[in-house]
mmCIF file with all atom_site columns, C-alpha atoms in Angstrom:
data_model
loop_
_atom_site.group_PDB
_atom_site.id
_atom_site.type_symbol
_atom_site.label_atom_id
_atom_site.label_alt_id
_atom_site.label_comp_id
_atom_site.label_asym_id
_atom_site.label_entity_id
_atom_site.label_seq_id
_atom_site.pdbx_PDB_ins_code
_atom_site.Cartn_x
_atom_site.Cartn_y
_atom_site.Cartn_z
_atom_site.occupancy
_atom_site.B_iso_or_equiv
_atom_site.pdbx_formal_charge
_atom_site.auth_seq_id
_atom_site.auth_comp_id
_atom_site.auth_asym_id
_atom_site.auth_atom_id
_atom_site.pdbx_PDB_model_num
ATOM 1   C CA . MET A 1 1   ? -68.302 46.352  24.149 1.00 68.00 ? 1   MET A CA 1
ATOM 2   C CA . PRO A 1 2   ? -69.048 49.789  25.572 1.00 69.00 ? 2   PRO A CA 1
ATOM 3   C CA . GLN A 1 3   ? -71.619 51.794  23.930 1.00 68.00 ? 3   GLN A CA 1
ATOM 4   C CA . ARG A 1 4   ? -70.123 54.836  22.017 1.00 61.00 ? 4   ARG A CA 1
ATOM 5   C CA . GLU A 1 5   ? -73.092 57.127  23.190 1.00 64.00 ? 5   GLU A CA 1
ATOM 6   C CA . ARG A 1 6   ? -71.779 57.062  26.492 1.00 66.00 ? 6   ARG A CA 1
ATOM 7   C CA . LEU A 1 7   ? -68.702 58.975  25.588 1.00 61.00 ? 7   LEU A CA 1
ATOM 8   C CA . LEU A 1 8   ? -69.413 62.604  26.320 1.00 59.00 ? 8   LEU A CA 1
ATOM 9   C CA . THR A 1 9   ? -67.524 64.270  23.781 1.00 61.00 ? 9   THR A CA 1
ATOM 10  C CA . SER A 1 10  ? -68.078 66.101  20.464 1.00 56.00 ? 10  SER A CA 1
ATOM 11  C CA . SER A 1 11  ? -67.932 63.548  17.699 1.00 56.00 ? 11  SER A CA 1
ATOM 12  C CA . ARG A 1 12  ? -69.134 62.986  14.178 1.00 56.00 ? 12  ARG A CA 1
ATOM 13  C CA . PRO A 1 13  ? -70.836 59.973  12.743 1.00 59.00 ? 13  PRO A CA 1
ATOM 14  C CA . LEU A 1 14  ? -67.792 58.632  11.016 1.00 63.00 ? 14  LEU A CA 1
ATOM 15  C CA . PRO A 1 15  ? -66.558 55.046  10.842 1.00 70.00 ? 15  PRO A CA 1
ATOM 16  C CA . ASP A 1 16  ? -63.921 54.182  13.548 1.00 74.00 ? 16  ASP A CA 1
ATOM 17  C CA . PHE A 1 17  ? -60.283 53.588  12.210 1.00 78.00 ? 17  PHE A CA 1
ATOM 18  C CA . GLU A 1 18  ? -57.167 52.969  13.869 1.00 84.00 ? 18  GLU A CA 1
ATOM 19  C CA . ALA A 1 19  ? -54.223 55.508  13.333 1.00 85.00 ? 19  ALA A CA 1
ATOM 20  C CA . VAL A 1 20  ? -50.885 53.604  13.511 1.00 91.00 ? 20  VAL A CA 1
ATOM 21  C CA . GLY A 1 21  ? -48.866 56.541  12.539 1.00 88.00 ? 21  GLY A CA 1
ATOM 22  C CA . SER A 1 22  ? -48.960 60.361  11.301 1.00 85.00 ? 22  SER A CA 1
ATOM 23  C CA . ASN A 1 23  ? -46.834 62.551  8.867  1.00 83.00 ? 23  ASN A CA 1
ATOM 24  C CA . GLY A 1 24  ? -47.634 66.299  8.521  1.00 80.00 ? 24  GLY A CA 1
ATOM 25  C CA . PRO A 1 25  ? -51.326 66.499  7.899  1.00 79.00 ? 25  PRO A CA 1
ATOM 26  C CA . TRP A 1 26  ? -51.810 62.657  7.227  1.00 84.00 ? 26  TRP A CA 1
ATOM 27  C CA . LEU A 1 27  ? -52.821 60.183  9.580  1.00 84.00 ? 27  LEU A CA 1
ATOM 28  C CA . HIS A 1 28  ? -51.794 56.537  8.667  1.00 90.00 ? 28  HIS A CA 1
ATOM 29  C CA . ARG A 1 29  ? -54.385 53.741  8.877  1.00 90.00 ? 29  ARG A CA 1
ATOM 30  C CA . ALA A 1 30  ? -53.750 50.189  9.823  1.00 90.00 ? 30  ALA A CA 1
ATOM 31  C CA . ASP A 1 31  ? -54.927 49.126  6.581  1.00 91.00 ? 31  ASP A CA 1
ATOM 32  C CA . GLY A 1 32  ? -52.213 51.226  4.571  1.00 92.00 ? 32  GLY A CA 1
ATOM 33  C CA . ARG A 1 33  ? -54.579 54.108  3.622  1.00 92.00 ? 33  ARG A CA 1
ATOM 34  C CA . ARG A 1 34  ? -53.968 57.632  4.933  1.00 89.00 ? 34  ARG A CA 1
ATOM 35  C CA . VAL A 1 35  ? -56.571 60.176  6.112  1.00 84.00 ? 35  VAL A CA 1
ATOM 36  C CA . LEU A 1 36  ? -56.020 64.224  5.796  1.00 82.00 ? 36  LEU A CA 1
ATOM 37  C CA . ASP A 1 37  ? -56.340 65.485  9.303  1.00 76.00 ? 37  ASP A CA 1
ATOM 38  C CA . GLY A 1 38  ? -57.993 68.679  9.054  1.00 68.00 ? 38  GLY A CA 1
ATOM 39  C CA . SER A 1 39  ? -59.198 68.883  12.591 1.00 65.00 ? 39  SER A CA 1
ATOM 40  C CA . SER A 1 40  ? -56.260 71.376  13.941 1.00 57.00 ? 40  SER A CA 1
ATOM 41  C CA . GLY A 1 41  ? -56.736 69.937  17.234 1.00 57.00 ? 41  GLY A CA 1
ATOM 42  C CA . LEU A 1 42  ? -54.980 70.075  20.443 1.00 55.00 ? 42  LEU A CA 1
ATOM 43  C CA . LEU A 1 43  ? -51.179 70.084  19.952 1.00 52.00 ? 43  LEU A CA 1
ATOM 44  C CA . CYS A 1 44  ? -51.223 69.698  16.392 1.00 51.00 ? 44  CYS A CA 1
ATOM 45  C CA . ALA A 1 45  ? -52.891 73.001  15.173 1.00 58.00 ? 45  ALA A CA 1
ATOM 46  C CA . ASN A 1 46  ? -51.596 74.060  11.949 1.00 62.00 ? 46  ASN A CA 1
ATOM 47  C CA . VAL A 1 47  ? -48.306 72.422  12.218 1.00 69.00 ? 47  VAL A CA 1
ATOM 48  C CA . GLY A 1 48  ? -49.403 68.888  11.399 1.00 71.00 ? 48  GLY A CA 1
ATOM 49  C CA . GLN A 1 49  ? -48.651 65.641  12.918 1.00 77.00 ? 49  GLN A CA 1
ATOM 50  C CA . SER A 1 50  ? -45.187 64.292  13.912 1.00 81.00 ? 50  SER A CA 1
ATOM 51  C CA . ASN A 1 51  ? -43.581 67.711  12.944 1.00 82.00 ? 51  ASN A CA 1
ATOM 52  C CA . PRO A 1 52  ? -39.817 66.981  13.960 1.00 87.00 ? 52  PRO A CA 1
ATOM 53  C CA . PHE A 1 53  ? -39.329 70.611  14.910 1.00 88.00 ? 53  PHE A CA 1
ATOM 54  C CA . VAL A 1 54  ? -42.141 70.530  17.184 1.00 83.00 ? 54  VAL A CA 1
ATOM 55  C CA . LEU A 1 55  ? -41.182 67.022  18.766 1.00 86.00 ? 55  LEU A CA 1
ATOM 56  C CA . ALA A 1 56  ? -37.659 68.279  19.299 1.00 93.00 ? 56  ALA A CA 1
ATOM 57  C CA . ARG A 1 57  ? -38.879 71.340  21.114 1.00 87.00 ? 57  ARG A CA 1
ATOM 58  C CA . ILE A 1 58  ? -41.400 69.184  23.257 1.00 86.00 ? 58  ILE A CA 1
ATOM 59  C CA . GLU A 1 59  ? -38.377 66.779  24.122 1.00 91.00 ? 59  GLU A CA 1
ATOM 60  C CA . GLU A 1 60  ? -36.082 69.626  24.954 1.00 90.00 ? 60  GLU A CA 1
ATOM 61  C CA . GLN A 1 61  ? -38.816 71.218  27.243 1.00 83.00 ? 61  GLN A CA 1
ATOM 62  C CA . PHE A 1 62  ? -39.901 68.135  28.914 1.00 85.00 ? 62  PHE A CA 1
ATOM 63  C CA . CYS A 1 63  ? -36.326 67.309  29.926 1.00 87.00 ? 63  CYS A CA 1
ATOM 64  C CA . ARG A 1 64  ? -36.266 70.638  31.940 1.00 81.00 ? 64  ARG A CA 1
ATOM 65  C CA . TYR A 1 65  ? -39.684 70.226  33.479 1.00 77.00 ? 65  TYR A CA 1
ATOM 66  C CA . SER A 1 66  ? -43.155 69.123  32.132 1.00 76.00 ? 66  SER A CA 1
ATOM 67  C CA . PHE A 1 67  ? -45.359 72.068  33.298 1.00 74.00 ? 67  PHE A CA 1
ATOM 68  C CA . GLY A 1 68  ? -44.717 75.361  35.076 1.00 70.00 ? 68  GLY A CA 1
ATOM 69  C CA . GLY A 1 69  ? -47.175 78.303  35.059 1.00 69.00 ? 69  GLY A CA 1
ATOM 70  C CA . ALA A 1 70  ? -46.245 81.786  35.368 1.00 65.00 ? 70  ALA A CA 1
ATOM 71  C CA . ALA A 1 71  ? -46.855 81.794  38.869 1.00 66.00 ? 71  ALA A CA 1
ATOM 72  C CA . VAL A 1 72  ? -44.267 78.997  39.331 1.00 68.00 ? 72  VAL A CA 1
ATOM 73  C CA . VAL A 1 73  ? -41.723 79.752  36.744 1.00 70.00 ? 73  VAL A CA 1
ATOM 74  C CA . GLN A 1 74  ? -40.165 83.088  35.535 1.00 68.00 ? 74  GLN A CA 1
ATOM 75  C CA . PRO A 1 75  ? -42.103 83.918  32.469 1.00 76.00 ? 75  PRO A CA 1
ATOM 76  C CA . ARG A 1 76  ? -39.279 84.733  30.088 1.00 82.00 ? 76  ARG A CA 1
ATOM 77  C CA . ILE A 1 77  ? -40.593 82.678  27.402 1.00 80.00 ? 77  ILE A CA 1
ATOM 78  C CA . GLN A 1 78  ? -44.066 83.906  27.763 1.00 83.00 ? 78  GLN A CA 1
ATOM 79  C CA . MET A 1 79  ? -42.784 87.466  27.597 1.00 87.00 ? 79  MET A CA 1
ATOM 80  C CA . GLU A 1 80  ? -40.721 86.728  24.428 1.00 90.00 ? 80  GLU A CA 1
ATOM 81  C CA . LEU A 1 81  ? -43.856 85.403  22.913 1.00 89.00 ? 81  LEU A CA 1
ATOM 82  C CA . MET A 1 82  ? -45.863 88.388  23.886 1.00 91.00 ? 82  MET A CA 1
ATOM 83  C CA . GLU A 1 83  ? -43.312 90.565  22.222 1.00 94.00 ? 83  GLU A CA 1
ATOM 84  C CA . ARG A 1 84  ? -43.305 88.426  18.972 1.00 94.00 ? 84  ARG A CA 1
ATOM 85  C CA . LEU A 1 85  ? -47.012 88.301  18.875 1.00 93.00 ? 85  LEU A CA 1
ATOM 86  C CA . CYS A 1 86  ? -47.405 92.086  19.303 1.00 94.00 ? 86  CYS A CA 1
ATOM 87  C CA . GLN A 1 87  ? -44.857 92.772  16.741 1.00 96.00 ? 87  GLN A CA 1
ATOM 88  C CA . ALA A 1 88  ? -46.419 90.458  14.338 1.00 96.00 ? 88  ALA A CA 1
ATOM 89  C CA . VAL A 1 89  ? -49.738 92.246  14.474 1.00 95.00 ? 89  VAL A CA 1
ATOM 90  C CA . GLY A 1 90  ? -48.201 95.690  14.345 1.00 96.00 ? 90  GLY A CA 1
ATOM 91  C CA . ARG A 1 91  ? -49.232 96.626  17.810 1.00 94.00 ? 91  ARG A CA 1
ATOM 92  C CA . PRO A 1 92  ? -45.959 96.704  19.851 1.00 93.00 ? 92  PRO A CA 1
ATOM 93  C CA . GLU A 1 93  ? -47.315 98.324  23.047 1.00 92.00 ? 93  GLU A CA 1
ATOM 94  C CA . ASP A 1 94  ? -50.372 95.992  23.548 1.00 92.00 ? 94  ASP A CA 1
ATOM 95  C CA . SER A 1 95  ? -50.798 93.605  26.270 1.00 89.00 ? 95  SER A CA 1
ATOM 96  C CA . VAL A 1 96  ? -51.473 89.964  25.807 1.00 89.00 ? 96  VAL A CA 1
ATOM 97  C CA . ALA A 1 97  ? -53.241 87.207  27.710 1.00 88.00 ? 97  ALA A CA 1
ATOM 98  C CA . LEU A 1 98  ? -51.926 83.821  27.083 1.00 85.00 ? 98  LEU A CA 1
ATOM 99  C CA . THR A 1 99  ? -54.242 80.849  27.684 1.00 85.00 ? 99  THR A CA 1
ATOM 100 C CA . THR A 1 100 ? -53.879 77.037  27.812 1.00 80.00 ? 100 THR A CA 1
ATOM 101 C CA . CYS A 1 101 ? -56.686 76.293  25.455 1.00 83.00 ? 101 CYS A CA 1
ATOM 102 C CA . GLY A 1 102 ? -59.214 78.107  23.055 1.00 85.00 ? 102 GLY A CA 1
ATOM 103 C CA . THR A 1 103 ? -62.229 77.577  25.331 1.00 89.00 ? 103 THR A CA 1
ATOM 104 C CA . LEU A 1 104 ? -60.274 79.696  28.074 1.00 91.00 ? 104 LEU A CA 1
ATOM 105 C CA . GLY A 1 105 ? -59.213 82.072  25.535 1.00 90.00 ? 105 GLY A CA 1
ATOM 106 C CA . VAL A 1 106 ? -62.528 82.944  24.510 1.00 90.00 ? 106 VAL A CA 1
ATOM 107 C CA . GLU A 1 107 ? -63.661 83.227  28.105 1.00 90.00 ? 107 GLU A CA 1
ATOM 108 C CA . VAL A 1 108 ? -60.669 85.641  29.024 1.00 92.00 ? 108 VAL A CA 1
ATOM 109 C CA . ALA A 1 109 ? -61.666 87.594  25.814 1.00 90.00 ? 109 ALA A CA 1
ATOM 110 C CA . VAL A 1 110 ? -65.006 88.240  26.479 1.00 88.00 ? 110 VAL A CA 1
ATOM 111 C CA . GLY A 1 111 ? -64.221 89.203  30.268 1.00 87.00 ? 111 GLY A CA 1
ATOM 112 C CA . LEU A 1 112 ? -61.577 91.686  28.971 1.00 88.00 ? 112 LEU A CA 1
ATOM 113 C CA . ALA A 1 113 ? -63.870 93.197  26.370 1.00 86.00 ? 113 ALA A CA 1
ATOM 114 C CA . ARG A 1 114 ? -66.566 93.731  29.056 1.00 84.00 ? 114 ARG A CA 1
ATOM 115 C CA . ASN A 1 115 ? -64.035 95.202  31.358 1.00 87.00 ? 115 ASN A CA 1
ATOM 116 C CA . ILE A 1 116 ? -62.762 97.575  28.726 1.00 87.00 ? 116 ILE A CA 1
ATOM 117 C CA . VAL A 1 117 ? -66.243 99.006  28.100 1.00 86.00 ? 117 VAL A CA 1
ATOM 118 C CA . ARG A 1 118 ? -66.996 99.418  31.665 1.00 87.00 ? 118 ARG A CA 1
ATOM 119 C CA . VAL A 1 119 ? -63.668 101.253 32.227 1.00 90.00 ? 119 VAL A CA 1
ATOM 120 C CA . ARG A 1 120 ? -64.229 103.365 28.991 1.00 88.00 ? 120 ARG A CA 1
ATOM 121 C CA . ASP A 1 121 ? -67.891 104.451 29.413 1.00 83.00 ? 121 ASP A CA 1
ATOM 122 C CA . GLY A 1 122 ? -69.092 103.013 32.645 1.00 78.00 ? 122 GLY A CA 1
ATOM 123 C CA . LYS A 1 123 ? -71.698 100.882 30.751 1.00 76.00 ? 123 LYS A CA 1
ATOM 124 C CA . ARG A 1 124 ? -72.367 97.207  31.323 1.00 72.00 ? 124 ARG A CA 1
ATOM 125 C CA . ARG A 1 125 ? -72.911 95.507  28.084 1.00 70.00 ? 125 ARG A CA 1
ATOM 126 C CA . GLU A 1 126 ? -73.740 91.957  27.921 1.00 69.00 ? 126 GLU A CA 1
ATOM 127 C CA . ASP A 1 127 ? -74.253 91.513  24.224 1.00 73.00 ? 127 ASP A CA 1
ATOM 128 C CA . ILE A 1 128 ? -71.836 88.963  22.401 1.00 77.00 ? 128 ILE A CA 1
ATOM 129 C CA . LEU A 1 129 ? -72.202 88.798  18.588 1.00 77.00 ? 129 LEU A CA 1
ATOM 130 C CA . THR A 1 130 ? -71.959 85.113  17.367 1.00 78.00 ? 130 THR A CA 1
ATOM 131 C CA . SER A 1 131 ? -73.285 83.122  14.436 1.00 77.00 ? 131 SER A CA 1
ATOM 132 C CA . SER A 1 132 ? -75.479 80.042  14.443 1.00 73.00 ? 132 SER A CA 1
ATOM 133 C CA . LEU A 1 133 ? -72.871 77.756  13.363 1.00 71.00 ? 133 LEU A CA 1
ATOM 134 C CA . SER A 1 134 ? -70.290 79.115  15.643 1.00 75.00 ? 134 SER A CA 1
ATOM 135 C CA . TYR A 1 135 ? -67.884 76.974  17.964 1.00 76.00 ? 135 TYR A CA 1
ATOM 136 C CA . HIS A 1 136 ? -66.001 78.531  20.980 1.00 81.00 ? 136 HIS A CA 1
ATOM 137 C CA . GLY A 1 137 ? -65.493 75.582  23.144 1.00 81.00 ? 137 GLY A CA 1
ATOM 138 C CA . ASN A 1 138 ? -66.924 73.077  25.543 1.00 79.00 ? 138 ASN A CA 1
ATOM 139 C CA . SER A 1 139 ? -67.470 75.066  28.915 1.00 83.00 ? 139 SER A CA 1
ATOM 140 C CA . VAL A 1 140 ? -70.902 76.103  29.995 1.00 80.00 ? 140 VAL A CA 1
ATOM 141 C CA . PHE A 1 141 ? -70.167 79.664  28.976 1.00 83.00 ? 141 PHE A CA 1
ATOM 142 C CA . THR A 1 142 ? -68.711 79.160  25.647 1.00 84.00 ? 142 THR A CA 1
ATOM 143 C CA . LEU A 1 143 ? -71.516 76.682  24.905 1.00 81.00 ? 143 LEU A CA 1
ATOM 144 C CA . ALA A 1 144 ? -73.972 79.344  25.757 1.00 80.00 ? 144 ALA A CA 1
ATOM 145 C CA . VAL A 1 145 ? -72.208 81.988  23.503 1.00 81.00 ? 145 VAL A CA 1
ATOM 146 C CA . ALA A 1 146 ? -72.060 79.472  20.606 1.00 78.00 ? 146 ALA A CA 1
ATOM 147 C CA . GLY A 1 147 ? -75.159 79.529  18.309 1.00 69.00 ? 147 GLY A CA 1
ATOM 148 C CA . ASN A 1 148 ? -75.168 75.824  17.810 1.00 67.00 ? 148 ASN A CA 1
ATOM 149 C CA . GLN A 1 149 ? -78.423 74.467  19.237 1.00 67.00 ? 149 GLN A CA 1
ATOM 150 C CA . ILE A 1 150 ? -77.476 70.887  18.649 1.00 69.00 ? 150 ILE A CA 1
ATOM 151 C CA . ARG A 1 151 ? -74.639 71.209  21.243 1.00 67.00 ? 151 ARG A CA 1
ATOM 152 C CA . ASN A 1 152 ? -76.611 73.436  23.527 1.00 67.00 ? 152 ASN A CA 1
ATOM 153 C CA . PRO A 1 153 ? -80.406 72.917  22.867 1.00 64.00 ? 153 PRO A CA 1
ATOM 154 C CA . ARG A 1 154 ? -82.007 74.070  26.202 1.00 71.00 ? 154 ARG A CA 1
ATOM 155 C CA . PRO A 1 155 ? -82.803 77.769  26.263 1.00 70.00 ? 155 PRO A CA 1
ATOM 156 C CA . GLU A 1 156 ? -82.431 77.737  30.103 1.00 72.00 ? 156 GLU A CA 1
ATOM 157 C CA . ASP A 1 157 ? -78.462 76.738  29.762 1.00 69.00 ? 157 ASP A CA 1
ATOM 158 C CA . ARG A 1 158 ? -77.884 79.787  27.366 1.00 68.00 ? 158 ARG A CA 1
ATOM 159 C CA . TYR A 1 159 ? -77.426 82.566  29.915 1.00 68.00 ? 159 TYR A CA 1
ATOM 160 C CA . GLY A 1 160 ? -79.958 84.362  28.084 1.00 63.00 ? 160 GLY A CA 1
ATOM 161 C CA . LEU A 1 161 ? -77.449 84.683  24.988 1.00 69.00 ? 161 LEU A CA 1
ATOM 162 C CA . GLY A 1 162 ? -78.230 83.756  21.556 1.00 62.00 ? 162 GLY A CA 1
ATOM 163 C CA . PRO A 1 163 ? -76.893 84.041  18.039 1.00 61.00 ? 163 PRO A CA 1
ATOM 164 C CA . ALA A 1 164 ? -77.305 87.465  16.591 1.00 64.00 ? 164 ALA A CA 1
ATOM 165 C CA . PHE A 1 165 ? -76.791 86.575  12.947 1.00 74.00 ? 165 PHE A CA 1
ATOM 166 C CA . PRO A 1 166 ? -76.905 83.310  10.714 1.00 74.00 ? 166 PRO A CA 1
ATOM 167 C CA . ALA A 1 167 ? -73.635 81.881  9.685  1.00 70.00 ? 167 ALA A CA 1
ATOM 168 C CA . PRO A 1 168 ? -71.909 83.537  6.801  1.00 68.00 ? 168 PRO A CA 1
ATOM 169 C CA . TYR A 1 169 ? -71.643 80.557  4.599  1.00 63.00 ? 169 TYR A CA 1
ATOM 170 C CA . PRO A 1 170 ? -73.370 79.984  1.342  1.00 60.00 ? 170 PRO A CA 1
ATOM 171 C CA . PRO A 1 171 ? -75.337 76.736  2.261  1.00 58.00 ? 171 PRO A CA 1
ATOM 172 C CA . THR A 1 172 ? -76.848 78.581  5.326  1.00 54.00 ? 172 THR A CA 1
ATOM 173 C CA . HIS A 1 173 ? -78.228 81.441  3.439  1.00 55.00 ? 173 HIS A CA 1
ATOM 174 C CA . GLY A 1 174 ? -81.685 81.693  1.637  1.00 55.00 ? 174 GLY A CA 1
ATOM 175 C CA . PRO A 1 175 ? -81.752 83.142  -2.005 1.00 55.00 ? 175 PRO A CA 1
ATOM 176 C CA . ARG A 1 176 ? -80.438 86.638  -2.277 1.00 50.00 ? 176 ARG A CA 1
ATOM 177 C CA . PRO A 1 177 ? -82.965 89.263  -3.216 1.00 48.00 ? 177 PRO A CA 1
#
């Protein structure tokens, strides 16, 4: 039996269970019980498991082609998504950077923010505000930006960055004056 410690992923010390099915936010276990999946993980973020609308769209797209980046395929759908996003936040003239994952989204956002500051006032600012319990992804940069010392305990791996404030959750605060 392989040792679980050899699996280099983020994990919690939860007992293993086999998921034999899913429906909405529920994972169905082999023993008949169900577990609420609150992880909002890759491909099921906020839409639940086995969502029939999402499945139909995946099947429709996969029959055309399984992947095609904007450099390969006309970005009509990306342009439509950009327009809908800008309208939804009330900023119809803004630009949008679509990314394939949250880690890349954080890296692109930090890069864009730094470039905007340089263009506007010519200054180079390195400060990034984050909290001591933040999570931004698993790349070297996003681990350095995050304040979670368990995931990135060595100061030399943090690019000189560090959390600027304690996490804003009641259990992490001391008594109020």
